mmCIF file of C-alpha atoms in Angstrom:
data_model
loop_
_atom_site.group_PDB
_atom_site.id
_atom_site.type_symbol
_atom_site.label_atom_id
_atom_site.label_comp_id
_atom_site.label_asym_id
_atom_site.label_seq_id
_atom_site.Cartn_x
_atom_site.Cartn_y
_atom_site.Cartn_z
ATOM 1 C CA SER A 24 126.016 21.215 154.901
ATOM 2 C CA GLN A 25 129.102 20.615 152.831
ATOM 3 C CA GLN A 26 128.815 17.571 150.601
ATOM 4 C CA GLY A 27 132.125 17.386 148.788
ATOM 5 C CA GLU A 28 135.362 17.781 150.658
ATOM 6 C CA GLU A 29 138.673 17.918 148.820
ATOM 7 C CA ASP A 30 141.958 16.623 150.117
ATOM 8 C CA PRO A 31 144.608 17.921 150.348
ATOM 9 C CA GLN A 32 143.741 21.588 150.790
ATOM 10 C CA ALA A 33 146.984 22.533 149.030
ATOM 11 C CA LEU A 34 149.474 20.633 146.894
ATOM 12 C CA SER A 35 152.801 21.805 145.477
ATOM 13 C CA ILE A 36 154.694 19.623 142.997
ATOM 14 C CA GLN A 37 157.388 19.907 140.343
ATOM 15 C CA GLU A 38 156.454 20.334 136.705
ATOM 16 C CA GLY A 39 156.237 16.945 135.024
ATOM 17 C CA GLU A 40 155.091 15.093 138.137
ATOM 18 C CA ASN A 41 151.612 13.691 138.592
ATOM 19 C CA ALA A 42 149.102 15.388 140.873
ATOM 20 C CA THR A 43 146.342 13.544 142.704
ATOM 21 C CA MET A 44 143.445 15.201 144.472
ATOM 22 C CA ASN A 45 140.694 13.469 146.388
ATOM 23 C CA CYS A 46 137.085 14.270 147.091
ATOM 24 C CA SER A 47 134.889 12.668 149.716
ATOM 25 C CA TYR A 48 131.159 13.097 150.060
ATOM 26 C CA LYS A 49 128.480 12.078 152.497
ATOM 27 C CA THR A 50 125.280 11.052 150.737
ATOM 28 C CA SER A 51 124.466 9.012 147.643
ATOM 29 C CA ILE A 52 124.904 10.801 144.343
ATOM 30 C CA ASN A 53 123.834 10.599 140.703
ATOM 31 C CA ASN A 54 127.015 12.168 139.422
ATOM 32 C CA LEU A 55 130.135 14.016 140.499
ATOM 33 C CA GLN A 56 131.815 16.826 138.633
ATOM 34 C CA TRP A 57 135.302 18.315 138.744
ATOM 35 C CA TYR A 58 136.022 21.961 137.957
ATOM 36 C CA ARG A 59 139.169 24.088 137.736
ATOM 37 C CA GLN A 60 139.473 27.731 138.763
ATOM 38 C CA ASN A 61 142.402 29.921 137.838
ATOM 39 C CA SER A 62 143.188 32.627 140.367
ATOM 40 C CA GLY A 63 140.206 34.936 140.921
ATOM 41 C CA ARG A 64 138.345 33.799 137.806
ATOM 42 C CA GLY A 65 135.342 31.666 136.957
ATOM 43 C CA LEU A 66 135.275 27.917 137.140
ATOM 44 C CA VAL A 67 135.795 25.671 134.133
ATOM 45 C CA HIS A 68 134.185 22.249 133.900
ATOM 46 C CA LEU A 69 136.636 19.371 133.550
ATOM 47 C CA ILE A 70 134.809 16.059 133.837
ATOM 48 C CA LEU A 71 131.448 14.649 134.898
ATOM 49 C CA ILE A 72 131.387 11.052 136.116
ATOM 50 C CA ARG A 73 128.121 9.239 136.726
ATOM 51 C CA SER A 74 127.454 7.021 139.695
ATOM 52 C CA ASN A 75 127.510 3.880 137.523
ATOM 53 C CA GLU A 76 130.954 4.748 136.115
ATOM 54 C CA ARG A 77 134.211 3.872 137.848
ATOM 55 C CA GLU A 78 136.739 5.729 135.746
ATOM 56 C CA LYS A 79 136.817 8.429 133.116
ATOM 57 C CA HIS A 80 139.604 10.010 131.073
ATOM 58 C CA SER A 81 140.010 13.338 129.322
ATOM 59 C CA GLY A 82 143.451 14.093 127.922
ATOM 60 C CA ARG A 83 145.866 14.178 130.865
ATOM 61 C CA LEU A 84 143.018 13.936 133.375
ATOM 62 C CA ARG A 85 141.801 10.738 134.944
ATOM 63 C CA VAL A 86 138.882 10.640 137.369
ATOM 64 C CA THR A 87 137.869 7.661 139.455
ATOM 65 C CA LEU A 88 134.738 7.151 141.503
ATOM 66 C CA ASP A 89 134.244 4.694 144.345
ATOM 67 C CA THR A 90 130.641 4.889 145.475
ATOM 68 C CA SER A 91 131.185 2.325 148.238
ATOM 69 C CA LYS A 92 133.734 4.651 149.842
ATOM 70 C CA LYS A 93 131.922 7.794 148.744
ATOM 71 C CA SER A 94 135.070 9.183 147.232
ATOM 72 C CA SER A 95 136.538 10.351 143.946
ATOM 73 C CA SER A 96 140.022 11.208 142.799
ATOM 74 C CA LEU A 97 141.352 13.473 140.075
ATOM 75 C CA LEU A 98 144.743 12.608 138.625
ATOM 76 C CA ILE A 99 146.621 15.060 136.426
ATOM 77 C CA THR A 100 149.521 13.388 134.667
ATOM 78 C CA ALA A 101 152.695 15.116 133.454
ATOM 79 C CA SER A 102 151.745 18.385 135.141
ATOM 80 C CA ARG A 103 152.462 21.750 133.524
ATOM 81 C CA ALA A 104 152.769 25.258 134.933
ATOM 82 C CA ALA A 105 149.396 26.055 133.358
ATOM 83 C CA ASP A 106 147.777 23.447 135.624
ATOM 84 C CA THR A 107 148.353 25.769 138.587
ATOM 85 C CA ALA A 108 144.814 26.444 139.809
ATOM 86 C CA SER A 109 142.246 25.440 142.398
ATOM 87 C CA TYR A 110 140.294 22.257 141.747
ATOM 88 C CA PHE A 111 136.784 21.658 143.039
ATOM 89 C CA CYS A 112 134.523 18.657 143.153
ATOM 90 C CA ALA A 113 130.768 19.102 143.095
ATOM 91 C CA THR A 114 128.124 16.518 143.864
ATOM 92 C CA ASP A 115 124.450 16.636 143.083
ATOM 93 C CA SER A 116 121.769 17.087 145.679
ATOM 94 C CA ASN A 117 118.190 18.039 144.990
ATOM 95 C CA TYR A 118 118.848 19.571 141.564
ATOM 96 C CA GLN A 119 121.733 21.590 142.974
ATOM 97 C CA LEU A 120 125.487 21.162 142.926
ATOM 98 C CA ILE A 121 127.106 21.045 146.357
ATOM 99 C CA TRP A 122 130.718 22.179 146.313
ATOM 100 C CA GLY A 123 133.819 21.434 148.307
ATOM 101 C CA ALA A 124 136.291 24.102 149.409
ATOM 102 C CA GLY A 125 138.818 23.014 146.782
ATOM 103 C CA THR A 126 142.432 21.907 146.458
ATOM 104 C CA LYS A 127 144.946 24.577 145.552
ATOM 105 C CA LEU A 128 147.521 23.077 143.180
ATOM 106 C CA ILE A 129 150.841 24.802 142.512
ATOM 107 C CA ILE A 130 153.169 23.504 139.806
ATOM 108 C CA LYS A 131 156.753 24.599 140.320
ATOM 109 C CA PRO A 132 158.886 25.074 137.183
ATOM 110 C CA GLU B 24 135.933 32.170 126.691
ATOM 111 C CA THR B 25 132.993 30.336 128.184
ATOM 112 C CA GLY B 26 130.229 32.428 126.687
ATOM 113 C CA VAL B 27 129.163 33.874 130.029
ATOM 114 C CA THR B 28 130.105 37.486 130.668
ATOM 115 C CA GLN B 29 129.855 39.492 133.868
ATOM 116 C CA THR B 30 130.125 43.211 134.519
ATOM 117 C CA PRO B 31 131.639 44.927 136.306
ATOM 118 C CA ARG B 32 134.700 42.790 137.039
ATOM 119 C CA HIS B 33 135.499 44.797 140.175
ATOM 120 C CA LEU B 34 133.209 46.840 142.388
ATOM 121 C CA VAL B 35 133.878 48.823 145.537
ATOM 122 C CA MET B 36 130.850 50.180 147.327
ATOM 123 C CA GLY B 37 129.862 51.702 150.613
ATOM 124 C CA MET B 38 127.259 50.156 152.856
ATOM 125 C CA THR B 39 124.616 52.695 151.828
ATOM 126 C CA ASN B 40 125.131 52.374 148.071
ATOM 127 C CA LYS B 41 122.883 50.638 145.571
ATOM 128 C CA LYS B 42 124.580 48.820 142.737
ATOM 129 C CA SER B 43 123.814 46.011 140.298
ATOM 130 C CA LEU B 44 125.811 43.122 138.917
ATOM 131 C CA LYS B 45 125.063 41.978 135.399
ATOM 132 C CA CYS B 46 125.442 38.573 133.794
ATOM 133 C CA GLU B 47 124.839 37.624 130.197
ATOM 134 C CA GLN B 48 125.060 34.205 128.584
ATOM 135 C CA HIS B 49 125.357 33.614 124.849
ATOM 136 C CA LEU B 50 124.906 29.845 124.987
ATOM 137 C CA GLY B 51 121.152 29.488 124.644
ATOM 138 C CA HIS B 52 120.890 27.972 128.103
ATOM 139 C CA ASN B 53 117.676 27.787 130.090
ATOM 140 C CA ALA B 54 119.064 27.954 133.642
ATOM 141 C CA MET B 55 121.156 30.646 135.306
ATOM 142 C CA TYR B 56 122.732 30.812 138.749
ATOM 143 C CA TRP B 57 124.274 33.268 141.182
ATOM 144 C CA TYR B 58 126.999 31.978 143.495
ATOM 145 C CA LYS B 59 128.986 33.652 146.257
ATOM 146 C CA GLN B 60 132.615 32.608 146.715
ATOM 147 C CA SER B 61 134.380 33.665 149.908
ATOM 148 C CA ALA B 62 137.980 32.850 150.705
ATOM 149 C CA LYS B 63 138.575 29.240 151.775
ATOM 150 C CA LYS B 64 134.860 28.421 151.759
ATOM 151 C CA PRO B 65 132.843 26.294 149.362
ATOM 152 C CA LEU B 66 130.814 28.014 146.698
ATOM 153 C CA GLU B 67 127.454 29.077 148.072
ATOM 154 C CA LEU B 68 124.488 28.874 145.737
ATOM 155 C CA MET B 69 122.381 32.011 146.090
ATOM 156 C CA PHE B 70 119.702 31.903 143.397
ATOM 157 C CA VAL B 71 118.630 29.706 140.512
ATOM 158 C CA TYR B 72 116.503 30.769 137.576
ATOM 159 C CA SER B 73 114.985 28.299 135.155
ATOM 160 C CA LEU B 74 113.230 29.659 132.079
ATOM 161 C CA GLU B 75 113.225 33.107 133.717
ATOM 162 C CA GLU B 76 111.454 31.831 136.819
ATOM 163 C CA ARG B 77 113.231 31.850 140.174
ATOM 164 C CA VAL B 78 113.245 28.302 141.436
ATOM 165 C CA GLU B 79 115.743 28.481 144.291
ATOM 166 C CA ASN B 80 116.470 31.081 146.926
ATOM 167 C CA ASN B 81 118.885 29.663 149.435
ATOM 168 C CA SER B 82 118.050 31.817 152.448
ATOM 169 C CA VAL B 83 119.811 34.821 150.983
ATOM 170 C CA PRO B 84 119.341 38.145 152.837
ATOM 171 C CA SER B 85 116.911 40.546 151.207
ATOM 172 C CA ARG B 86 119.700 43.053 150.589
ATOM 173 C CA PHE B 87 120.447 40.830 147.568
ATOM 174 C CA SER B 88 117.708 40.988 144.945
ATOM 175 C CA PRO B 89 117.951 38.985 141.700
ATOM 176 C CA GLU B 90 116.239 39.797 138.452
ATOM 177 C CA CYS B 91 115.992 37.731 135.268
ATOM 178 C CA PRO B 92 114.314 39.765 132.510
ATOM 179 C CA ASN B 93 114.949 37.101 129.848
ATOM 180 C CA SER B 94 116.762 33.814 129.492
ATOM 181 C CA SER B 95 120.034 35.484 128.499
ATOM 182 C CA HIS B 96 120.355 38.090 131.241
ATOM 183 C CA LEU B 97 120.600 37.923 134.994
ATOM 184 C CA PHE B 98 121.074 40.757 137.444
ATOM 185 C CA LEU B 99 121.914 40.907 141.121
ATOM 186 C CA HIS B 100 120.785 44.149 142.732
ATOM 187 C CA LEU B 101 122.712 45.108 145.854
ATOM 188 C CA HIS B 102 121.471 47.437 148.578
ATOM 189 C CA THR B 103 122.712 48.230 152.065
ATOM 190 C CA LEU B 104 125.387 45.572 152.040
ATOM 191 C CA GLN B 105 127.636 44.627 154.937
ATOM 192 C CA PRO B 106 131.440 44.224 154.896
ATOM 193 C CA GLU B 107 131.006 40.444 155.234
ATOM 194 C CA ASP B 108 129.304 40.485 151.826
ATOM 195 C CA SER B 109 132.683 41.195 150.240
ATOM 196 C CA ALA B 110 133.396 38.206 147.990
ATOM 197 C CA LEU B 111 133.646 37.012 144.407
ATOM 198 C CA TYR B 112 130.172 36.759 142.878
ATOM 199 C CA LEU B 113 129.945 34.217 140.113
ATOM 200 C CA CYS B 114 127.243 33.792 137.537
ATOM 201 C CA ALA B 115 126.769 30.461 135.779
ATOM 202 C CA SER B 116 124.439 28.921 133.253
ATOM 203 C CA SER B 117 123.500 25.416 132.166
ATOM 204 C CA GLN B 118 121.362 24.000 129.405
ATOM 205 C CA PHE B 119 118.741 22.887 131.888
ATOM 206 C CA ARG B 120 118.319 23.265 135.592
ATOM 207 C CA GLY B 121 119.687 20.344 137.543
ATOM 208 C CA SER B 122 122.874 18.724 138.616
ATOM 209 C CA ARG B 123 123.226 16.438 135.606
ATOM 210 C CA ASN B 124 124.326 19.370 133.485
ATOM 211 C CA GLU B 125 127.707 21.000 133.449
ATOM 212 C CA GLN B 126 127.674 24.632 134.423
ATOM 213 C CA PHE B 127 129.438 27.381 132.515
ATOM 214 C CA PHE B 128 130.794 30.203 134.648
ATOM 215 C CA GLY B 129 131.503 33.832 134.033
ATOM 216 C CA PRO B 130 134.733 35.428 135.279
ATOM 217 C CA GLY B 131 133.044 36.858 138.363
ATOM 218 C CA THR B 132 132.667 40.263 139.986
ATOM 219 C CA ARG B 133 135.068 40.957 142.846
ATOM 220 C CA LEU B 134 132.963 42.959 145.322
ATOM 221 C CA THR B 135 134.415 44.949 148.202
ATOM 222 C CA VAL B 136 132.055 46.543 150.697
ATOM 223 C CA LEU B 137 133.589 49.302 152.797
#
C-alpha cells in the first residue's frame, strides 16, 4: 500500500515565489527522503531527514518532519524556472523505499 | 550525471518480442534496483539486488526476468509483454541495500508495448 502521499498533486507559481509541498505517511519511519524528477528522466536525491530530526536545510530547500502528525513538508524558496519538476517523498519500510505519486511543480516565468 | 546509465533510452516492442534493458553504475555501489513508473502512480519497486544476489522480488510477473552478472551491471529481460507494461523503467543503485541510503537513478528506459 502507498506509504507517502504528496499534496498538492500539482502546483503552479510565479518565478521568485516560494513553493511548499507536503507529504503524509501512515506508519512509523526511520527516515524520509525527498527526490526531484525532471520530465521523463531519472530521480535526483534532494534531502534525507531522520526521524529524530525536525528540520533540515540544503541551499534553497528546507524540509521539516513532524512525526506526531506523520507528515513532512518541502519548501523551495525564491523559485526558479529550473525548479519545474515533479517532487516525490519516499519513506522507509522493511529495507525498501515506499514512494508517493508526487507533486508536479510548474514555475511560470 | 548521476553515474548510472541505462540503455536503450526508448524501446518499442511487440507483445511477442524479446528484448533486454541494461543498467550500469560507475559508483562502486553494492545494491541495485529496478523500478516501474507509470503515469500518475507511485514508483513500483520490482527487484532488488545486493552484492549480486536478488533479495527482493515484489510479485513481478515472470515475463520480467532480472539478471545481475556483477555488481556494476543489471539487466531486465523482457518477454511476451502486455500493453499495460508500457512505462518508464528506472534503474537505481545505492551504496548498501536499505532505506537509510540515498538512491542514485539512471535516466530510465521509456518502454512502449504495442
